[in-house]
Coordinates of C-alpha atoms and ligand atoms in Angstrom, one line a residue:
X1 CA -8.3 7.9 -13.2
X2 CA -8.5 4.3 -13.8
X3 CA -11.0 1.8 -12.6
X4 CA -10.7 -1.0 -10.2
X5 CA -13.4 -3.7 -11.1
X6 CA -14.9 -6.3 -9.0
X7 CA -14.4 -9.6 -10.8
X8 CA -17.4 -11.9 -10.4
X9 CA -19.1 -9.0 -11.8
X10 CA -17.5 -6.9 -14.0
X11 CA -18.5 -4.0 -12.3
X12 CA -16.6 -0.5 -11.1
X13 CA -15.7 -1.1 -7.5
X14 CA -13.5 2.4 -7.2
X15 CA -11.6 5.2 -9.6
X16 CA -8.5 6.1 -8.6
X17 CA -5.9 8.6 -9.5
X18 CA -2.6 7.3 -10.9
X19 CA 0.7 8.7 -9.4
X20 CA 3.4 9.6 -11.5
X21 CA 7.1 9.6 -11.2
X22 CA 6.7 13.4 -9.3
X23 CA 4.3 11.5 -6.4
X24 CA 6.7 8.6 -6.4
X25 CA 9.6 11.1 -5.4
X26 CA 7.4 12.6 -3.1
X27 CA 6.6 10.0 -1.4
X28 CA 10.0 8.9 -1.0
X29 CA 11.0 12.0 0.3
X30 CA 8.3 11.8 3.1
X31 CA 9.7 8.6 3.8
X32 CA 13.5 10.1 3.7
X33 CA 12.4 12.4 6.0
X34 CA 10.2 9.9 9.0
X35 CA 13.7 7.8 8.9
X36 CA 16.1 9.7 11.3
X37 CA 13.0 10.1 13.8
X38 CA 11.8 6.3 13.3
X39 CA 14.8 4.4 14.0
X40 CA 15.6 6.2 17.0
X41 CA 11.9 5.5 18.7
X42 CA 13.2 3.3 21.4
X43 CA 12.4 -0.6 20.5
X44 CA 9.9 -1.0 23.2
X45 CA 7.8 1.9 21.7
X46 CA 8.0 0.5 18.1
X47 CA 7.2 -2.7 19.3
X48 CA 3.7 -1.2 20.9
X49 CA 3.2 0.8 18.0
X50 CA 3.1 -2.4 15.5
X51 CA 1.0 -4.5 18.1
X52 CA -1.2 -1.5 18.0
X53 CA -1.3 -1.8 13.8
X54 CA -2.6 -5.5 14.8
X55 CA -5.4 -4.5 17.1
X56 CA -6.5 -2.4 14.2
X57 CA -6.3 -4.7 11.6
X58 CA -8.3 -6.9 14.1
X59 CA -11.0 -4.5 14.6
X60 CA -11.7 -3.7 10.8
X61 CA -11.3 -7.7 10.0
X62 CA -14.6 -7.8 8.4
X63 CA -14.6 -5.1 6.1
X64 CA -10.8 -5.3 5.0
X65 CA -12.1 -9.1 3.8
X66 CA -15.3 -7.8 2.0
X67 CA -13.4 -6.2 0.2
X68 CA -10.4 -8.4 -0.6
X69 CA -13.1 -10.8 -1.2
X70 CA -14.4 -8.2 -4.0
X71 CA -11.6 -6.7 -5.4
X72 CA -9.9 -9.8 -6.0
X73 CA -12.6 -12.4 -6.6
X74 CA -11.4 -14.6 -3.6
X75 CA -13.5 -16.5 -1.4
X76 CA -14.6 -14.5 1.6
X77 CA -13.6 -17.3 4.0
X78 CA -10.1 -17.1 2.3
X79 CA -10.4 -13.2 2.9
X80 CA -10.9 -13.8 6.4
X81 CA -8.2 -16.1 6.9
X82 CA -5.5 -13.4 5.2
X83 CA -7.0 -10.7 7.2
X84 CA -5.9 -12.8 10.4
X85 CA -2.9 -13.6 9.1
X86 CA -2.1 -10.0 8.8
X87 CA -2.8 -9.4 12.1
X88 CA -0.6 -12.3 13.3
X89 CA 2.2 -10.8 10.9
X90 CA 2.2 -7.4 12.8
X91 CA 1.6 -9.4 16.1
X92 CA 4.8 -11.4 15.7
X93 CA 6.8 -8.3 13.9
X94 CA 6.4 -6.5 17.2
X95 CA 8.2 -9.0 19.4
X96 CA 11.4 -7.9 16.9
X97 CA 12.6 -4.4 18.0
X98 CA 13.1 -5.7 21.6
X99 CA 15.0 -8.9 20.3
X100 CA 17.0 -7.8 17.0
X101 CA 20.4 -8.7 18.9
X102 CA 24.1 -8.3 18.3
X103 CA 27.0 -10.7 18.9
X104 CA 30.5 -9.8 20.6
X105 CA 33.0 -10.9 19.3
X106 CA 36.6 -11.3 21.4
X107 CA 39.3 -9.8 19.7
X108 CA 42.6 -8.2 20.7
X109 CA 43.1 -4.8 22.3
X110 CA 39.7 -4.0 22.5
X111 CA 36.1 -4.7 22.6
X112 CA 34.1 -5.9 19.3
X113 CA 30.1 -5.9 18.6
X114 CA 27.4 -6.1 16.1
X115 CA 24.6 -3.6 15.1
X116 CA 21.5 -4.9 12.9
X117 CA 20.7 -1.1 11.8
X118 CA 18.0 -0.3 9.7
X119 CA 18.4 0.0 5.8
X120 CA 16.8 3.6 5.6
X121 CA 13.6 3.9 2.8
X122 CA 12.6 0.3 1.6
X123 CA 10.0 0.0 -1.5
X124 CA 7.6 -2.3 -1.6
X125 CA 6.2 -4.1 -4.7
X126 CA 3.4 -6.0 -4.2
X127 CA 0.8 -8.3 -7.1
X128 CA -2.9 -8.7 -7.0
X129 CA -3.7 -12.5 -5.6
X130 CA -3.0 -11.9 -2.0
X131 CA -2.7 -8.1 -1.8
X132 CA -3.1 -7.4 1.7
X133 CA -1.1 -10.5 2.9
X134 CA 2.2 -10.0 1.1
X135 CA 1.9 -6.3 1.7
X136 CA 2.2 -7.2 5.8
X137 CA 5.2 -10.5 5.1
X138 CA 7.2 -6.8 3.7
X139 CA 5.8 -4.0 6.4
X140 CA 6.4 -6.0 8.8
X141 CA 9.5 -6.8 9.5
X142 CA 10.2 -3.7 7.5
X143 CA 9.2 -1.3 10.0
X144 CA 10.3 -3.5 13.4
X145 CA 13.2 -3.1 12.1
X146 CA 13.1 1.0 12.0
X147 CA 12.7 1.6 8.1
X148 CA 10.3 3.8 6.5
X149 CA 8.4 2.2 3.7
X150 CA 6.8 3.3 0.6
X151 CA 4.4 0.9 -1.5
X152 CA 3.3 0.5 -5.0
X153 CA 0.3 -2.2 -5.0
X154 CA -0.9 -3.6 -7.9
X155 CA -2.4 -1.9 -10.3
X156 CA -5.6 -4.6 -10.0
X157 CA -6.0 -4.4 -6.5
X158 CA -4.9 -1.3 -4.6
X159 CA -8.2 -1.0 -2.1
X160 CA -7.3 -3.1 0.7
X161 CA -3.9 -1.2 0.8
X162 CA -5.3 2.3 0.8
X163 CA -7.2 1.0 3.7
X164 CA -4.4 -0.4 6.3
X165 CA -2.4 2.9 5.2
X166 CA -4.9 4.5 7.1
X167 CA -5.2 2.3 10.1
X168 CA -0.9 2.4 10.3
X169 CA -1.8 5.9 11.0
X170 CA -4.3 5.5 13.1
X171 CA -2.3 2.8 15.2
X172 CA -0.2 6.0 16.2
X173 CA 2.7 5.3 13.4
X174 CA 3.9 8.5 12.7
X175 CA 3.1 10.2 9.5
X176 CA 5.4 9.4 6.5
X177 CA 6.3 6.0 8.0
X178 CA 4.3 4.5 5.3
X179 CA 3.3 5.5 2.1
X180 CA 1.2 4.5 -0.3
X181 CA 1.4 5.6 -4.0
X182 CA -1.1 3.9 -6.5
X183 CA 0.5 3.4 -10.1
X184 CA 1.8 1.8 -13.0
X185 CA 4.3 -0.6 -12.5
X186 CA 6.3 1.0 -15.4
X187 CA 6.1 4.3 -13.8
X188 CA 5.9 4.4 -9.7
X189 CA 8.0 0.8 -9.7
X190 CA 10.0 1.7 -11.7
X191 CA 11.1 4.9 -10.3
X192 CA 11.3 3.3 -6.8
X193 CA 13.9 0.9 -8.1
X194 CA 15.8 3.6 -9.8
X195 CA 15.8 6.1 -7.1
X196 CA 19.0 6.6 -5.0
X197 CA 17.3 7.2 -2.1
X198 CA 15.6 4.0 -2.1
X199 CA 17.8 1.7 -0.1
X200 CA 16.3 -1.6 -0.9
X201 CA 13.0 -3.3 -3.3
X202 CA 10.9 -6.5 -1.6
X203 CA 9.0 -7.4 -4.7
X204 CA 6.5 -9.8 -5.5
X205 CA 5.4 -10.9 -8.5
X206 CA 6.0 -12.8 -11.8
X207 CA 9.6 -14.1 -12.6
X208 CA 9.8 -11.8 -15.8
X209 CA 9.7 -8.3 -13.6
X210 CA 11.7 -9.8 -11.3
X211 CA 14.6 -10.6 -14.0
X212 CA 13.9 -6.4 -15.1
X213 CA 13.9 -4.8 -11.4
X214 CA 16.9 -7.0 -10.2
X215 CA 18.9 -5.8 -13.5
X216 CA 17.7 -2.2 -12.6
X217 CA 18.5 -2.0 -9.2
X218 CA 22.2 -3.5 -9.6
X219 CA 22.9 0.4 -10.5
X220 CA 22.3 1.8 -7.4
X221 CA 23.3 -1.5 -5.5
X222 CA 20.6 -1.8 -3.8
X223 CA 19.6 -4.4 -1.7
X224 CA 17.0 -6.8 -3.2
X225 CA 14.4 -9.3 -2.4
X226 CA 12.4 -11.5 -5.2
X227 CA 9.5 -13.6 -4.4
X228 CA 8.5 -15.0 -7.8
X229 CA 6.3 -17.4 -9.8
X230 CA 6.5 -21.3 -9.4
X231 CA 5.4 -24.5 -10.8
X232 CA 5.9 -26.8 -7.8
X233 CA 5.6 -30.3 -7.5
X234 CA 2.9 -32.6 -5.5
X235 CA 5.1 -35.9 -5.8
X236 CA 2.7 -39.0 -4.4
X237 CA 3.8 -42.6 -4.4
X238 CA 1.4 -45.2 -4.1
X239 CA 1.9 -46.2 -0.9
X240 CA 0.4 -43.1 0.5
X241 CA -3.1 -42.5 2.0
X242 CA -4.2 -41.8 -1.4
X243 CA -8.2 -40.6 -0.3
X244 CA -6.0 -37.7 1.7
X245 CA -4.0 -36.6 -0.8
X246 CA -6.4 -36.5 -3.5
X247 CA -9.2 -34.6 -1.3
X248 CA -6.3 -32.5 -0.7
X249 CA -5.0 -31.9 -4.4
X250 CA -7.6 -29.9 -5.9
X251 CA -7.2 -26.6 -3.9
X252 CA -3.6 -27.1 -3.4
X253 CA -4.3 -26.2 -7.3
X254 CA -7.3 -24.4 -7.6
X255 CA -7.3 -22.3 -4.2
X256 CA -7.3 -18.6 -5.0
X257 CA -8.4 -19.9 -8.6
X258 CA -4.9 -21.1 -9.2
X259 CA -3.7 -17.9 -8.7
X260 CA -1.1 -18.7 -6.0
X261 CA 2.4 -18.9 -6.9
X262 CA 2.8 -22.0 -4.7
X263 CA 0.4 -23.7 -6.4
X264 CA 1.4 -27.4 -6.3
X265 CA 0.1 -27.3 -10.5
X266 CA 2.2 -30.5 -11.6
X267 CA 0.9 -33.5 -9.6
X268 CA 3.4 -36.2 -10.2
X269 CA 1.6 -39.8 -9.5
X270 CA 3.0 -43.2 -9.1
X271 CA 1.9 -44.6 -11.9
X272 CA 1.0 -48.2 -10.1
X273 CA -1.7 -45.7 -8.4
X274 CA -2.9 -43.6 -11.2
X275 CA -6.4 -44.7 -11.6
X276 CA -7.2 -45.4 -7.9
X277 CA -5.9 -41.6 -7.7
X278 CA -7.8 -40.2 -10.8
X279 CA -11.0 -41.7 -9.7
X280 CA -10.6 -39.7 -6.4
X281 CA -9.4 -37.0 -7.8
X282 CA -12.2 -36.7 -10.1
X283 CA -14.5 -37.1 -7.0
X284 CA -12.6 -34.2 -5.0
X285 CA -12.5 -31.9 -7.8
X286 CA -16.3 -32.1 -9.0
X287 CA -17.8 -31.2 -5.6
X288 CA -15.5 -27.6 -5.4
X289 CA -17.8 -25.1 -5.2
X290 CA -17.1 -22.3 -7.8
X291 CA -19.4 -18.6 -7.3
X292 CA -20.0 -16.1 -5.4
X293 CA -17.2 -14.9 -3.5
X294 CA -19.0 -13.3 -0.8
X295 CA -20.9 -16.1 0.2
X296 CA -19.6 -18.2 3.0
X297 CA -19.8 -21.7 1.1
X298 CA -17.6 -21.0 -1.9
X299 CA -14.1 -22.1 -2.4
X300 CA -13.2 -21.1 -5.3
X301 CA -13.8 -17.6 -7.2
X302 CA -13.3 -16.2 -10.2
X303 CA -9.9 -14.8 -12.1
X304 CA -8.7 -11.8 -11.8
X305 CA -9.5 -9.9 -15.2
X306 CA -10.6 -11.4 -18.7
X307 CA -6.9 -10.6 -19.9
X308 CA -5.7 -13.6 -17.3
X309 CA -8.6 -15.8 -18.5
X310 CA -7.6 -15.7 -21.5
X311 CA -3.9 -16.2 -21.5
X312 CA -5.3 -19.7 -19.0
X313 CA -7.4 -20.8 -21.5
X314 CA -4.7 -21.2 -24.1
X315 CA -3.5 -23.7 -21.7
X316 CA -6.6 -25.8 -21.4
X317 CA -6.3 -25.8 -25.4
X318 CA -3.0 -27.5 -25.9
X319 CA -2.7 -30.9 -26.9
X320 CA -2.9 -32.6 -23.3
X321 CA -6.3 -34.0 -22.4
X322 CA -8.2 -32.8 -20.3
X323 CA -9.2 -35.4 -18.0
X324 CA -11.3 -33.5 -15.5
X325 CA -13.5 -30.3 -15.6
X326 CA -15.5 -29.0 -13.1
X327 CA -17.8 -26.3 -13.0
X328 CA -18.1 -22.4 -12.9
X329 CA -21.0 -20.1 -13.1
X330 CA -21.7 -18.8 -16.5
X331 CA -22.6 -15.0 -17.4
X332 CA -20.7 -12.0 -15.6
X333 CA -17.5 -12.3 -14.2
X334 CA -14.2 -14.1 -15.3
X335 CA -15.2 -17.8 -14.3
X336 CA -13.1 -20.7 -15.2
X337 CA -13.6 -24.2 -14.2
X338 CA -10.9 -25.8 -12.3
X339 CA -9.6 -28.3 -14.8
X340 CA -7.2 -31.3 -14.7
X341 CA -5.1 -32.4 -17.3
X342 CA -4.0 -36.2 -17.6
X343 CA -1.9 -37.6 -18.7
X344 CA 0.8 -34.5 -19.1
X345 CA 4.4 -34.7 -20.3
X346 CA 7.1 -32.8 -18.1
X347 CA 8.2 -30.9 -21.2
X348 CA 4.5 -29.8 -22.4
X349 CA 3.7 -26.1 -22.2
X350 CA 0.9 -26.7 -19.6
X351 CA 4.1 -28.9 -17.1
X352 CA 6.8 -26.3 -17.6
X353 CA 5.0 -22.6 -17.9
X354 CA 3.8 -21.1 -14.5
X355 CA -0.6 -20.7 -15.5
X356 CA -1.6 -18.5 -12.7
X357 CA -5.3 -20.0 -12.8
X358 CA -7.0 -23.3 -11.8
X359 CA -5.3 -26.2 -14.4
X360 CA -3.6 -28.9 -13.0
X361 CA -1.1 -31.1 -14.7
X362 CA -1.0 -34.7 -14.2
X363 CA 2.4 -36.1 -14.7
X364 CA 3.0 -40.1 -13.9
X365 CA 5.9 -41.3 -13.1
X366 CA 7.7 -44.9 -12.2
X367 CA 9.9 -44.6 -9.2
X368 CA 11.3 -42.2 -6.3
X369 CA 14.6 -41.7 -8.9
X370 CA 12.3 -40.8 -11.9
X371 CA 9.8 -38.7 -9.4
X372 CA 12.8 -36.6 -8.1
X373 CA 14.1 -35.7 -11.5
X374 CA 11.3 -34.6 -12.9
X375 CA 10.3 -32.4 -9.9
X376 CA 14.0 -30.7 -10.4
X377 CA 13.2 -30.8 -14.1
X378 CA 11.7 -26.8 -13.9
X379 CA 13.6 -23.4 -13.8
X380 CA 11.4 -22.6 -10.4
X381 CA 11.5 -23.6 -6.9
X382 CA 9.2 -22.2 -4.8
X383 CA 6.6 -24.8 -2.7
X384 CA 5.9 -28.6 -3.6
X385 CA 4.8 -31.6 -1.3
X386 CA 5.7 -35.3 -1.0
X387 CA 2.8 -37.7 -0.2
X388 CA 4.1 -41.3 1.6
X389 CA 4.0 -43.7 4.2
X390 CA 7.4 -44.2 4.0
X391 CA 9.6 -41.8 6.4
X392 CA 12.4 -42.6 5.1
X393 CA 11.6 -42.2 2.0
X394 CA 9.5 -38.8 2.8
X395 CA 12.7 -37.3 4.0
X396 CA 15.0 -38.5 1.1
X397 CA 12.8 -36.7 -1.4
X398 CA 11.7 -33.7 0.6
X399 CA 15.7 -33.0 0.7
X400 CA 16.7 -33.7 -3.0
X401 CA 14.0 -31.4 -4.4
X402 CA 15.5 -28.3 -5.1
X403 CA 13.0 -25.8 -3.6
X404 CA 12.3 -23.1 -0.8
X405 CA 9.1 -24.6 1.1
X406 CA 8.6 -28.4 1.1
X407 CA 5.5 -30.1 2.8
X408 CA 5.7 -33.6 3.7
X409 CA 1.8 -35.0 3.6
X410 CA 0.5 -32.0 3.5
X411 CA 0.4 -28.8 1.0
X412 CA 0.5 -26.2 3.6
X413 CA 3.1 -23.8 2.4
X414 CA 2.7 -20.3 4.4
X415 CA 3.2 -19.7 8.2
X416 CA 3.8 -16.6 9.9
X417 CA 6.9 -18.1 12.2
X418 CA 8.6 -19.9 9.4
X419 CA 11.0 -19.1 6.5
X420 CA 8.7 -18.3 2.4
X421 CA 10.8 -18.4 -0.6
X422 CA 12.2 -19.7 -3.7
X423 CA 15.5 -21.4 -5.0
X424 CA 16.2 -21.2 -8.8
X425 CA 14.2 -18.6 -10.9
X426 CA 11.2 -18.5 -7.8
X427 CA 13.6 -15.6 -6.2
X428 CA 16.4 -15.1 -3.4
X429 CA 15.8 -14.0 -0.1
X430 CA 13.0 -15.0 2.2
X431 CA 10.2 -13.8 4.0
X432 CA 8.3 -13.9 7.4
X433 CA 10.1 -15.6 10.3
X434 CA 13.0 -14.5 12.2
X435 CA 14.8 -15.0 8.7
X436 CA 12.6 -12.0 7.3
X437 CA 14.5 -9.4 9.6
X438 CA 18.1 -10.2 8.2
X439 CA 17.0 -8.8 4.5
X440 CA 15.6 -5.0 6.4
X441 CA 19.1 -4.9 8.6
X442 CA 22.8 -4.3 7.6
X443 CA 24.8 -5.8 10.1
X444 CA 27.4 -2.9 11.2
X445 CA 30.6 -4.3 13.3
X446 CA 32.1 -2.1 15.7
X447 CA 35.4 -2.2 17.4
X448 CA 36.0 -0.1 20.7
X449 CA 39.7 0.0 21.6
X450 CA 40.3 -0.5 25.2
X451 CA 44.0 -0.4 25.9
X452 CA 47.0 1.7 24.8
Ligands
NAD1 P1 3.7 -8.7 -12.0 O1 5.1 -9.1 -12.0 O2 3.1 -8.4 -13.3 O3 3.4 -7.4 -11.1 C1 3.8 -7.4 -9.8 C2 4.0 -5.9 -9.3 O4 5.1 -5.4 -10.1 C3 2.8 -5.0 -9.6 O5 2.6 -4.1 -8.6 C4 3.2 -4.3 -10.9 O6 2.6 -3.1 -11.0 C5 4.7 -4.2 -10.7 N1 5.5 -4.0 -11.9 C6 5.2 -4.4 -13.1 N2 6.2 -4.0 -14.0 C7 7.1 -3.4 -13.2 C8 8.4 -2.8 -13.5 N3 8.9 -2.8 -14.8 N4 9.1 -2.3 -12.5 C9 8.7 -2.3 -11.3 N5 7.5 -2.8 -10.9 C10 6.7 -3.4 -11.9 O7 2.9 -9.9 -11.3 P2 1.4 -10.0 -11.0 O8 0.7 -10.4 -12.3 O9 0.8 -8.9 -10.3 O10 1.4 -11.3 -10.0 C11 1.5 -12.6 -10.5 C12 2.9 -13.1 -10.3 O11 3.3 -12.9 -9.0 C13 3.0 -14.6 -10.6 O12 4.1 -14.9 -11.4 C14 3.2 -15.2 -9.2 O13 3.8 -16.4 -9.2 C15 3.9 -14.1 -8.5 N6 3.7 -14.2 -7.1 C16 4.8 -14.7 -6.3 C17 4.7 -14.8 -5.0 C18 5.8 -15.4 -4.1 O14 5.8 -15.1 -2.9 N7 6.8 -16.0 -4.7 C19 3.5 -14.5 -4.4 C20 2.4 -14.1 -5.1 C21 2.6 -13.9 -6.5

């Protein structure tokens, strides 16, 4: 048994058993088995059944967010918002069976088409800071697409996934469809990238697992997808409406306590507008209200576990000052106050490692050439943002920055409708979208000869 714990208080939310590597292959082989059945439902049906999965996440909204909310330490307006987004996901999913189209192709003798077929058993691998949400970027298009699914959440955070397991069968999915098997990543993910009936892994999670399950899974060829860490870039040049984009820094930072892996943690400043900046930002970052995650005010929660504040801390120690602290509730629970640093090199510890928690980098920098380079100056390329009046300009940068998801002012990073993922070391392969669907498909190409 091991416990899941509630992180503004310390305290025992659940035990759970652990699976081992006979319930991962047990699972799989549930999973083995729904296939043949599940990609021959006819599109229209699958289609229902997914907009069905939506209703239902709809209906239990509230409670799956409580307990996000508690299980991760995230504020329960956040909660709320993922919960809806997980409804959109399935929402959206189900307008793919009916429109996951072929081409033909002219060719001599004969007649020539494409098939997106489905990949057969797909693994999920899923972290802790938005559990439920990247759970439904995978299932989604995962099942429209007529694959069975088995998923390993995080160790940290398997409730909210126990829970839509349930409600997938409830929406009239058949059984098997979708599996859940709580464990060790060492043991149940492991296994899943190993096994040869497991035709492709969508994982999410830190570069360094990544690097392991991508090596792993080249022995079985099997398809892969990688959405990994970041340390993205918040480029603003002084001739931008500088009161916007500093009200807006802070939780492009410290949303989900900096546990966000498009965290926009290096904020590179003109350095003609460093103080009017600073002085804003100090302003913005002050009035964030750290504590209680279930209460509707707060926007901003605590870590995960003391193990992750920790490791943040040793950030906050290094040599680069820190030029901002705000506050966090003190006693129970793994609070941390969002905290700027300022000024920050590009090659200091705290500008080049991915934190995971709420410290933000200040970087300055003296023109658009300069401001560029050190945005590309990183092994990630997840998110990142480029604050100007200058369209021109806007454009120029948003293109030479080497990274999946760029925001011109703005840090938004996530919609249901558009392409999520990384260049470099932040992964390969991308998620939600129409995009999505191409890594759950093989494209098959058959020829039908029609004379002699
Ligand atoms: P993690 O890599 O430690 O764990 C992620 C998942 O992998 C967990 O379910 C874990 O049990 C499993 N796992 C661990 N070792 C494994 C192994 N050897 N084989 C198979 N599975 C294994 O990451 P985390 O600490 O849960 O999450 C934080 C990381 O996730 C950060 O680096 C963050 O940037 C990244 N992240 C990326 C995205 C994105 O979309 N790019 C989104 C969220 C989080």
């Amino acid at each position: 048994m091991v416990s899941v714990v509630e992180p503004a208080t310390e305290e025992v939310l659940a035990e759970l058993p652990q699976a081992g590597v006979e319930e991962t292959d047990a699972a799989i082989a549930r999973a083995r088995e729904a296939f043949p059945a599940w990609r021959r439902i006819a599109a229209g049906e699958r289609a229902e059944l997914l907009r069905s999965v939506a209703a239902r996440v709809r209906e239990s909204a509230e409670d799956l967010a409580r307990l996000e909310a508690r299980n991760v330490g995230k504020p329960i307006s956040d909660a709320r918002g993922e919960v809806e987004m997980v409804a959109d996901v399935f929402s959206y999913y189900a307008g793919a069976p009916e429109r996951l189209l072929g081409d033909t192709i002219p060719v001599d003798g004969g007649l020539d088409f494409t098939f997106r077929e489905p990949l057969g058993v797909v693994g999920l691998i899923t972290p802790w800071n938005f559990p439920l949400a990247i759970v439904s970027w995978k299932l989604g298009p995962a099942l429209a697409a007529g694959n069975t699914v088995v998923l390993k959440p995080a160790e940290l955070t398997p409730l909210t996934a126990l829970e839509l397991e349930k409600l997938v069968v409830e929406a009239g999915i058949p059984e098997g469809v979708f599996n859940v098997v709580v464990g060790q990543g060492r043991v149940v993910g492991e296994r899943m990238v190993e096994h040869p009936d497991v035709a492709k892994v969508a994982f999410t999670g830190s570069t360094e697992v990544g690097r392991r399950i991508a090596a792993r899974a080249a022995e079985t060829i099997k398809r892969v997808t990688l959405e990994l860490g970041g340390k993205s870039a918040n480029v603003i040049f002084a001739d931008a409406d500088l009161e916007r984009a500093a009200a807006a820094a802070p939780m492009a930072v410290f949303g989900n306590a900096g546990q966000d892996c498009c965290a926009r943690s290096r904020i590179l400043v003109e350095r003609s507008a460093l103080d009017r900046f600073m002085s804003a930002l100090e302003e913005a970052v002050e009035a964030i209200r750290v504590g209680d995650p279930l209460d509707d005010s707060t926007e901003m929660g605590p870590l995960i576990s003391a193990g992750q504040r920790e490791s943040v801390a040793t950030y906050a120690d290094d040599d680069a000052p820190i030029a901002i602290r705000g506050s966090a509730p003190e006693g129970k629970g793994y609070w941390f106050p969002p905290t700027v640093l300022c000024p920050v090199s590009n090659d200091d510890r705290a500008a080049r490692e991915e934190i995971f928690g709420p410290v933000a980098c200040v970087i300055p920098f003296r023109d658009e050439e300069e401001a560029v380079r050190l945005a590309n100056d990183t092994i990630y390329g997840l998110s990142g943002s480029v604050w100007t009046r200058d369209g021109a300009r806007a454009l120029r940068v948003a293109r030479a920055i080497d990274t999946g998801v760029m925001s011109i002012n703005s840090n938004n990073s996530v919609r249901v409708t558009t392409p999520f993922g990384g260049f470099k070391q932040s992964g390969t392969g991308r998620e939600l979208g129409p995009h999505a669907l191409e890594h759950y498909t093989e494209l098959k190409n058959v020829y039908y000869a029609t004379e002699g």
